[in-house]
mmCIF file with all atom_site columns, C-alpha atoms in Angstrom:
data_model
loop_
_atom_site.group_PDB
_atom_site.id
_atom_site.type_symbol
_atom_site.label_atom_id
_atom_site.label_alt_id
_atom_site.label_comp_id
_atom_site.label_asym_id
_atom_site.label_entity_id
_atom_site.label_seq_id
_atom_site.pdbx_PDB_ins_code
_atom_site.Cartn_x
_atom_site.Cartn_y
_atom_site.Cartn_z
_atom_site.occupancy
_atom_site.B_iso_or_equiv
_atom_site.pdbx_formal_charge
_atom_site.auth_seq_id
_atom_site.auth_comp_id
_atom_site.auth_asym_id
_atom_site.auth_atom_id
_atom_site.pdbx_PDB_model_num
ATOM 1   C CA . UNK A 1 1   ? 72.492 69.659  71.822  1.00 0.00 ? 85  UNK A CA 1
ATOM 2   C CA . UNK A 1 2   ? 72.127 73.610  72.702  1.00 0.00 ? 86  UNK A CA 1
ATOM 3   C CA . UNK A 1 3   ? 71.677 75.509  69.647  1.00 0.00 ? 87  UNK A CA 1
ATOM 4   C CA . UNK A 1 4   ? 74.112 78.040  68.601  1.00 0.00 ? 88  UNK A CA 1
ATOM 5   C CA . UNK A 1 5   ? 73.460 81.965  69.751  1.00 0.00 ? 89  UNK A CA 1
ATOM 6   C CA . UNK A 1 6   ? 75.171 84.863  68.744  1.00 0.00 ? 90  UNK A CA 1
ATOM 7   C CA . UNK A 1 7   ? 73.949 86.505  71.731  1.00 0.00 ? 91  UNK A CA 1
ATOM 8   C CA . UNK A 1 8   ? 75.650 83.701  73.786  1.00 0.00 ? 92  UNK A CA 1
ATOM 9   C CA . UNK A 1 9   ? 78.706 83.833  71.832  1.00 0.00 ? 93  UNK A CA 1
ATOM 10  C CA . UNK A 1 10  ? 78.995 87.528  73.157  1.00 0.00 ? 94  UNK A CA 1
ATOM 11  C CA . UNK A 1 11  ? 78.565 87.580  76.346  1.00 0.00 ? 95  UNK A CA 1
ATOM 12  C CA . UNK A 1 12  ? 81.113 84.747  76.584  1.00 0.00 ? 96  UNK A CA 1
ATOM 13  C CA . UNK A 1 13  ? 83.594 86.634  74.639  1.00 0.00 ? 97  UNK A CA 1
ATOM 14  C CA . UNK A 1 14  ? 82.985 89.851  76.756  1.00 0.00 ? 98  UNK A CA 1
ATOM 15  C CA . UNK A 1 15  ? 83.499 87.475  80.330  1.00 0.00 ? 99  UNK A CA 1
ATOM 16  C CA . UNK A 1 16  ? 86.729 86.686  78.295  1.00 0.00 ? 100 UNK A CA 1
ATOM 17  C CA . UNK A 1 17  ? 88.149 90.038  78.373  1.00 0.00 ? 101 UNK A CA 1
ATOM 18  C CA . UNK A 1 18  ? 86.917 91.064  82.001  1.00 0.00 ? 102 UNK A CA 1
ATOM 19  C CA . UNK A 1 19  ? 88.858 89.795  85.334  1.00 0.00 ? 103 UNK A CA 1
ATOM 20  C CA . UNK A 1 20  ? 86.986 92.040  87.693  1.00 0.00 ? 104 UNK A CA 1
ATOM 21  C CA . UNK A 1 21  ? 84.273 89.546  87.670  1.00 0.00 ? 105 UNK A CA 1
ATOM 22  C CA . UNK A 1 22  ? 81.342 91.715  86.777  1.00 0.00 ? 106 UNK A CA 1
ATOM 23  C CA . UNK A 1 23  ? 77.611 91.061  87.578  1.00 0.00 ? 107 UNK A CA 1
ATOM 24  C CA . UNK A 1 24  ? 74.728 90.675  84.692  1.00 0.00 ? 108 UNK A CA 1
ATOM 25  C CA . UNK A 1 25  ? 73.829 94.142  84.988  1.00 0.00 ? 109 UNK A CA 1
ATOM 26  C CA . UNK A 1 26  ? 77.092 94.881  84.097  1.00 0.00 ? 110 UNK A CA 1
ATOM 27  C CA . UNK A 1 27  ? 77.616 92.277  81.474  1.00 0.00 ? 111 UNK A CA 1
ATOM 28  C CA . UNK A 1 28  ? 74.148 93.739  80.274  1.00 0.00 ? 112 UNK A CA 1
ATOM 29  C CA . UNK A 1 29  ? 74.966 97.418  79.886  1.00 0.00 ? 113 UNK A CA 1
ATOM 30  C CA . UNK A 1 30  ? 78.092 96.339  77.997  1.00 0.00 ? 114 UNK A CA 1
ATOM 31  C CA . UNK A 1 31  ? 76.515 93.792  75.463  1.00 0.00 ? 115 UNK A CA 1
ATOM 32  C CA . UNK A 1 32  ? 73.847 96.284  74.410  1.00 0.00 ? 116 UNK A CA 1
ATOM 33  C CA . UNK A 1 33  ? 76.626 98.400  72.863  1.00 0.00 ? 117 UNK A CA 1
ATOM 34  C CA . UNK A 1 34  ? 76.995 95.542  70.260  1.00 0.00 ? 118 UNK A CA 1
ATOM 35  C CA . UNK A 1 35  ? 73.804 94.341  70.252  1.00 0.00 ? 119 UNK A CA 1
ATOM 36  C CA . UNK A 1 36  ? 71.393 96.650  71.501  1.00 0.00 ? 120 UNK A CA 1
ATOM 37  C CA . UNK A 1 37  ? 68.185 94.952  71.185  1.00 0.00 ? 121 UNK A CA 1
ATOM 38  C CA . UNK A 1 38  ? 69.495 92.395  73.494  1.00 0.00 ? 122 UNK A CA 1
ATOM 39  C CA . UNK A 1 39  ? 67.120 92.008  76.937  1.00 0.00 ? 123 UNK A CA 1
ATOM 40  C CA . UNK A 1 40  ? 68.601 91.842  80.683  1.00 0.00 ? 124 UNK A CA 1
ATOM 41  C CA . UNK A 1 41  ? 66.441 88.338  80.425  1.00 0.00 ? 125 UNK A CA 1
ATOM 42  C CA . UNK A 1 42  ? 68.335 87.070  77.599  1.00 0.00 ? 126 UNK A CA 1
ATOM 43  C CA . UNK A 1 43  ? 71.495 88.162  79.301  1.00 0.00 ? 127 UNK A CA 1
ATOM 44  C CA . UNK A 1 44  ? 70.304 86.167  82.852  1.00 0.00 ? 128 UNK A CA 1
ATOM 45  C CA . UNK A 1 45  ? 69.359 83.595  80.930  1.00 0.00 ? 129 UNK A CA 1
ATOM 46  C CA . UNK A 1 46  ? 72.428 82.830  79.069  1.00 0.00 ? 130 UNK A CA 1
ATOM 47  C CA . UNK A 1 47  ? 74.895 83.664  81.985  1.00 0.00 ? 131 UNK A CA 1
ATOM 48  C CA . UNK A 1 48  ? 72.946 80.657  83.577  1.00 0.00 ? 132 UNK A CA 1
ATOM 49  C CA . UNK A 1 49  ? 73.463 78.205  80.509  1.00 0.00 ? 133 UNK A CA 1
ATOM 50  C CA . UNK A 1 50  ? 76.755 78.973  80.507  1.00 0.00 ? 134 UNK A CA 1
ATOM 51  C CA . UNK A 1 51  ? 77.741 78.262  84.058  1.00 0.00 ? 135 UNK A CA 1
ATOM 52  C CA . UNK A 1 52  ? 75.473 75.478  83.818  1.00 0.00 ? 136 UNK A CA 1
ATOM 53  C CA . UNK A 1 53  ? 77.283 74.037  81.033  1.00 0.00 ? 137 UNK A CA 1
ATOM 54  C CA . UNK A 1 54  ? 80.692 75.028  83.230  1.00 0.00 ? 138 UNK A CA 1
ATOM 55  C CA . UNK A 1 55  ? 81.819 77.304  80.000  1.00 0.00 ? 139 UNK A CA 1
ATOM 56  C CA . UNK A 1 56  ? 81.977 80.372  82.624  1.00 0.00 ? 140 UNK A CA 1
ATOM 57  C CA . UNK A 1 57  ? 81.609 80.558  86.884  1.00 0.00 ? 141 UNK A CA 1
ATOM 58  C CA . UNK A 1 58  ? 79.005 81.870  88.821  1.00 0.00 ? 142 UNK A CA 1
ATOM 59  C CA . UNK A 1 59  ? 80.090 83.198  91.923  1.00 0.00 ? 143 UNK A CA 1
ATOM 60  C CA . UNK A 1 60  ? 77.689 83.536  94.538  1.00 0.00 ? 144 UNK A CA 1
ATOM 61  C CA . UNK A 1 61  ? 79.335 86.693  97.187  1.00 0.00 ? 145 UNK A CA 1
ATOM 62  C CA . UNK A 1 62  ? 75.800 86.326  99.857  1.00 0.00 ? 146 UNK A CA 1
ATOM 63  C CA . UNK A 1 63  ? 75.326 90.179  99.647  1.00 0.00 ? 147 UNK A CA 1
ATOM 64  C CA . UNK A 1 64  ? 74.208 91.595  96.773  1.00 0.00 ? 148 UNK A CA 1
ATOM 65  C CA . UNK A 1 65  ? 74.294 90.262  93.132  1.00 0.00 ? 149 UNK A CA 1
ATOM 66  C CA . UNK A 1 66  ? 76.112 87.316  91.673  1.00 0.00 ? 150 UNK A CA 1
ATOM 67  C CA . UNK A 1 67  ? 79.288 88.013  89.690  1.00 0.00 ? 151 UNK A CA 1
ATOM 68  C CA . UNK A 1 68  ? 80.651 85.715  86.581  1.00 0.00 ? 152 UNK A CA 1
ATOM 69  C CA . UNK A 1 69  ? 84.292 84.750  85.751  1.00 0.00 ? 153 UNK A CA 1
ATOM 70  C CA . UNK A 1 70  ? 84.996 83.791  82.269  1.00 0.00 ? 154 UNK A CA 1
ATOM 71  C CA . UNK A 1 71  ? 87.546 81.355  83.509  1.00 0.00 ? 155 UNK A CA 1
ATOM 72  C CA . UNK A 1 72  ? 86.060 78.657  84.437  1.00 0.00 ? 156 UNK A CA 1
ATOM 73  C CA . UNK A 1 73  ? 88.937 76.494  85.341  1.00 0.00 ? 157 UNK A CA 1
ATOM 74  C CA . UNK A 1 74  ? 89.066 75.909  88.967  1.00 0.00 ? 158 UNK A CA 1
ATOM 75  C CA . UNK A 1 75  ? 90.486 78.723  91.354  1.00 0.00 ? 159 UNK A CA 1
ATOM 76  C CA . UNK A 1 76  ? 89.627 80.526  94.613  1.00 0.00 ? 160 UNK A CA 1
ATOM 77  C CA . UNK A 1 77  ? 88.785 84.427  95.300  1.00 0.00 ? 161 UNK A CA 1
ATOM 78  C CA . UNK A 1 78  ? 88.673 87.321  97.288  1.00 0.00 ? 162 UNK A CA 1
ATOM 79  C CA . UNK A 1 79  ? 86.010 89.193  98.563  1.00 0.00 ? 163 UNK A CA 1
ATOM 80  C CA . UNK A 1 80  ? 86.906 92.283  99.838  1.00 0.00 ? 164 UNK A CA 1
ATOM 81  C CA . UNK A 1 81  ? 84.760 93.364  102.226 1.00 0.00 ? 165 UNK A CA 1
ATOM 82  C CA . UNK A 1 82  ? 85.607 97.169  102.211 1.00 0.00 ? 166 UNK A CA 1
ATOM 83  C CA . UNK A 1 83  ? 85.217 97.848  98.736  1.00 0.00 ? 167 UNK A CA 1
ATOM 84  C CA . UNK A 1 84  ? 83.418 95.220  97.262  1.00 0.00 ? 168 UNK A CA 1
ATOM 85  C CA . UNK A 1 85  ? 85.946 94.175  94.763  1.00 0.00 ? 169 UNK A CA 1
ATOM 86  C CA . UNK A 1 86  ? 86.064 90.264  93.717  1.00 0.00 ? 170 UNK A CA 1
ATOM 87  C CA . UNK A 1 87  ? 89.650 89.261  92.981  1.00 0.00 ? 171 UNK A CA 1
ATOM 88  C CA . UNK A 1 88  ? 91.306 85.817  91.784  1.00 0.00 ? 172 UNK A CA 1
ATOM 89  C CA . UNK A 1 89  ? 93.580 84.360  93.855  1.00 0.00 ? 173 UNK A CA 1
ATOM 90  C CA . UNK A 1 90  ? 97.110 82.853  92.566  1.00 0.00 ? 174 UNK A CA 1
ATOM 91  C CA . UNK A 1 91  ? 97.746 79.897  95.176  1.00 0.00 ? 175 UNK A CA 1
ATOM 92  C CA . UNK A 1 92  ? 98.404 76.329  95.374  1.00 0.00 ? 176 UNK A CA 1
ATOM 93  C CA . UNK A 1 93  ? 95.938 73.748  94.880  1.00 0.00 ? 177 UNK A CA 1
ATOM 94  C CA . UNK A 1 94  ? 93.694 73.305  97.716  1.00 0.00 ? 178 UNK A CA 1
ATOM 95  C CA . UNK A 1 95  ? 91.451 70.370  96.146  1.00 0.00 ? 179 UNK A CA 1
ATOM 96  C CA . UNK A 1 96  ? 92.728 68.315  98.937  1.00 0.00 ? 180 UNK A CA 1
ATOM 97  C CA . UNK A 1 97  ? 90.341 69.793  101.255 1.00 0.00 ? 181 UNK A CA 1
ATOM 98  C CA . UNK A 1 98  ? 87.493 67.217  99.660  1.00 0.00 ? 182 UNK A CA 1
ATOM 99  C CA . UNK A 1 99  ? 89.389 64.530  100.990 1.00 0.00 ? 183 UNK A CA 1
ATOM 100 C CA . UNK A 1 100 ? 89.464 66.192  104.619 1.00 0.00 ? 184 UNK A CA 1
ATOM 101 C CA . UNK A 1 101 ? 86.031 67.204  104.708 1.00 0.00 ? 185 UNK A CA 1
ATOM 102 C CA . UNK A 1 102 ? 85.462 63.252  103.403 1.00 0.00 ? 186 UNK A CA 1
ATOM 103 C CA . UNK A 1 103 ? 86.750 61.949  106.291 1.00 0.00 ? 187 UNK A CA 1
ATOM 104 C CA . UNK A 1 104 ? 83.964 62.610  108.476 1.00 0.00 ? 188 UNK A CA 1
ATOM 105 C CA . UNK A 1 105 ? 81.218 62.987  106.145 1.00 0.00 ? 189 UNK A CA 1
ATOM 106 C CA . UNK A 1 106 ? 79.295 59.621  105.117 1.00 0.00 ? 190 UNK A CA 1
ATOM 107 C CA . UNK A 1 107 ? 78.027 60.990  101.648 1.00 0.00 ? 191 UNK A CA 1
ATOM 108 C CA . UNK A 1 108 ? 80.311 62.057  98.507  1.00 0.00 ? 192 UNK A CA 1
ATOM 109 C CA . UNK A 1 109 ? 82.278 65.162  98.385  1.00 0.00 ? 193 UNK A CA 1
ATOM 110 C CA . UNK A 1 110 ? 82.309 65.954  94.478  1.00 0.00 ? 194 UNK A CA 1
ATOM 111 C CA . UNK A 1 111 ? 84.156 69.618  94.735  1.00 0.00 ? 195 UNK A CA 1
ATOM 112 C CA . UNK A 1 112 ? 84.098 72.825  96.711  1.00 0.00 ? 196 UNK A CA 1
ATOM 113 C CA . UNK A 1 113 ? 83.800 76.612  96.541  1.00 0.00 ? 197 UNK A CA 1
ATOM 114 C CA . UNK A 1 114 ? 85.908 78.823  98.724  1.00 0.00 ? 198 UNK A CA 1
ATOM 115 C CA . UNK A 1 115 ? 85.590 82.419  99.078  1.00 0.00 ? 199 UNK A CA 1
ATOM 116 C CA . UNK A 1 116 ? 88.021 84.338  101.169 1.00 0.00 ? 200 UNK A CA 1
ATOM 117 C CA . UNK A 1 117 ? 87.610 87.389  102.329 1.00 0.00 ? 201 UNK A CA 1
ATOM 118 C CA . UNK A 1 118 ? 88.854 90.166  104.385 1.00 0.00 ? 202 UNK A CA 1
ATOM 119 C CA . UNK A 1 119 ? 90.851 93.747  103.055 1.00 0.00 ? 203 UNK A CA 1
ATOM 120 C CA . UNK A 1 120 ? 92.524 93.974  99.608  1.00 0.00 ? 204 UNK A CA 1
ATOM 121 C CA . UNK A 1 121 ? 95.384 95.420  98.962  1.00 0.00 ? 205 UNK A CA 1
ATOM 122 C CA . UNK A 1 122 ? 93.844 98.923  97.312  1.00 0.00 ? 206 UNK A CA 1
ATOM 123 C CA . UNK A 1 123 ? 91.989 99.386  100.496 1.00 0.00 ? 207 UNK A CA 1
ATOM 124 C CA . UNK A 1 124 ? 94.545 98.669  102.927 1.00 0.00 ? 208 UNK A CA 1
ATOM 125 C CA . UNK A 1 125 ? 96.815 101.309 100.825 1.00 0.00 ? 209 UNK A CA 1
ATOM 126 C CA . UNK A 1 126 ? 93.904 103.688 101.428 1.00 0.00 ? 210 UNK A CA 1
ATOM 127 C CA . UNK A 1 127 ? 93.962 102.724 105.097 1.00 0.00 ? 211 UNK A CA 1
ATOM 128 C CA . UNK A 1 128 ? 90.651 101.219 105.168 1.00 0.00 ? 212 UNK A CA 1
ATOM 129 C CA . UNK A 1 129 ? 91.900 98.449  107.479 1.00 0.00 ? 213 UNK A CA 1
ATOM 130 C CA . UNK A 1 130 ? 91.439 100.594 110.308 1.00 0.00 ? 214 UNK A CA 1
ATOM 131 C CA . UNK A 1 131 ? 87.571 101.269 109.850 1.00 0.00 ? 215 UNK A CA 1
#
């Protein structure tokens, strides 16, 4: 059994509050205003215990730093690729796909990830689709 931390507690609670999906610096800068002793180690560390534990997502972009989700209930996102932004995306259930990619691939399929990815709406307003 993992024993309790207060420090854990937080930075669960903030990923609670947050949809934009923020990295541990972020999470960082923003837990030292309640508990400012509190080192970007600690704050690593416990992001990874608690995606480990599935109590929060990590999300993995391939450029630059990882981002959490305090949901960690099962749903896709957005990467925009103008902007940066990391958005959740309200859509059917695609768990189906395990069973396609199953069908000709002799181990076990136990889940999947999808990231999609492409211009969000902000930056399309902004007419960034044409750069």
């Amino acid at each position: 059994m993992i024993k309790h931390s207060k420090q854990r507690d937080c930075i669960q609670a903030f990923l609670a509050t947050r949809y934009d999906h923020p990295t541990a610096e972020t999470v960082y800068m923003n837990i030292r205003k309640e508990l400012p002793h509190i080192s970007l180690a600690t704050v690593y560390r416990n992001l990874a215990l608690l995606s480990d534990m599935g109590e929060i997502q990590k999300i993995s972009t391939g450029n630059g730093p990882d981002h959490f989700d305090g949901n960690a209930a099962p749903h896709n996102h957005f990467l925009c690729s103008r902007c940066g932004s990391l958005i959740d995306l309200d859509m059917d259930n695609i768990s189906h796909v395990d069973q396609i990619a199953g069908k000709t691939f002799s181990g076990v399929i136990e889940g999947h990830k999808i990231l999609f990815y492409g211009c969000c709406p902000d930056c399309m307003a902004a007419g960034a689709e044409a750069s």
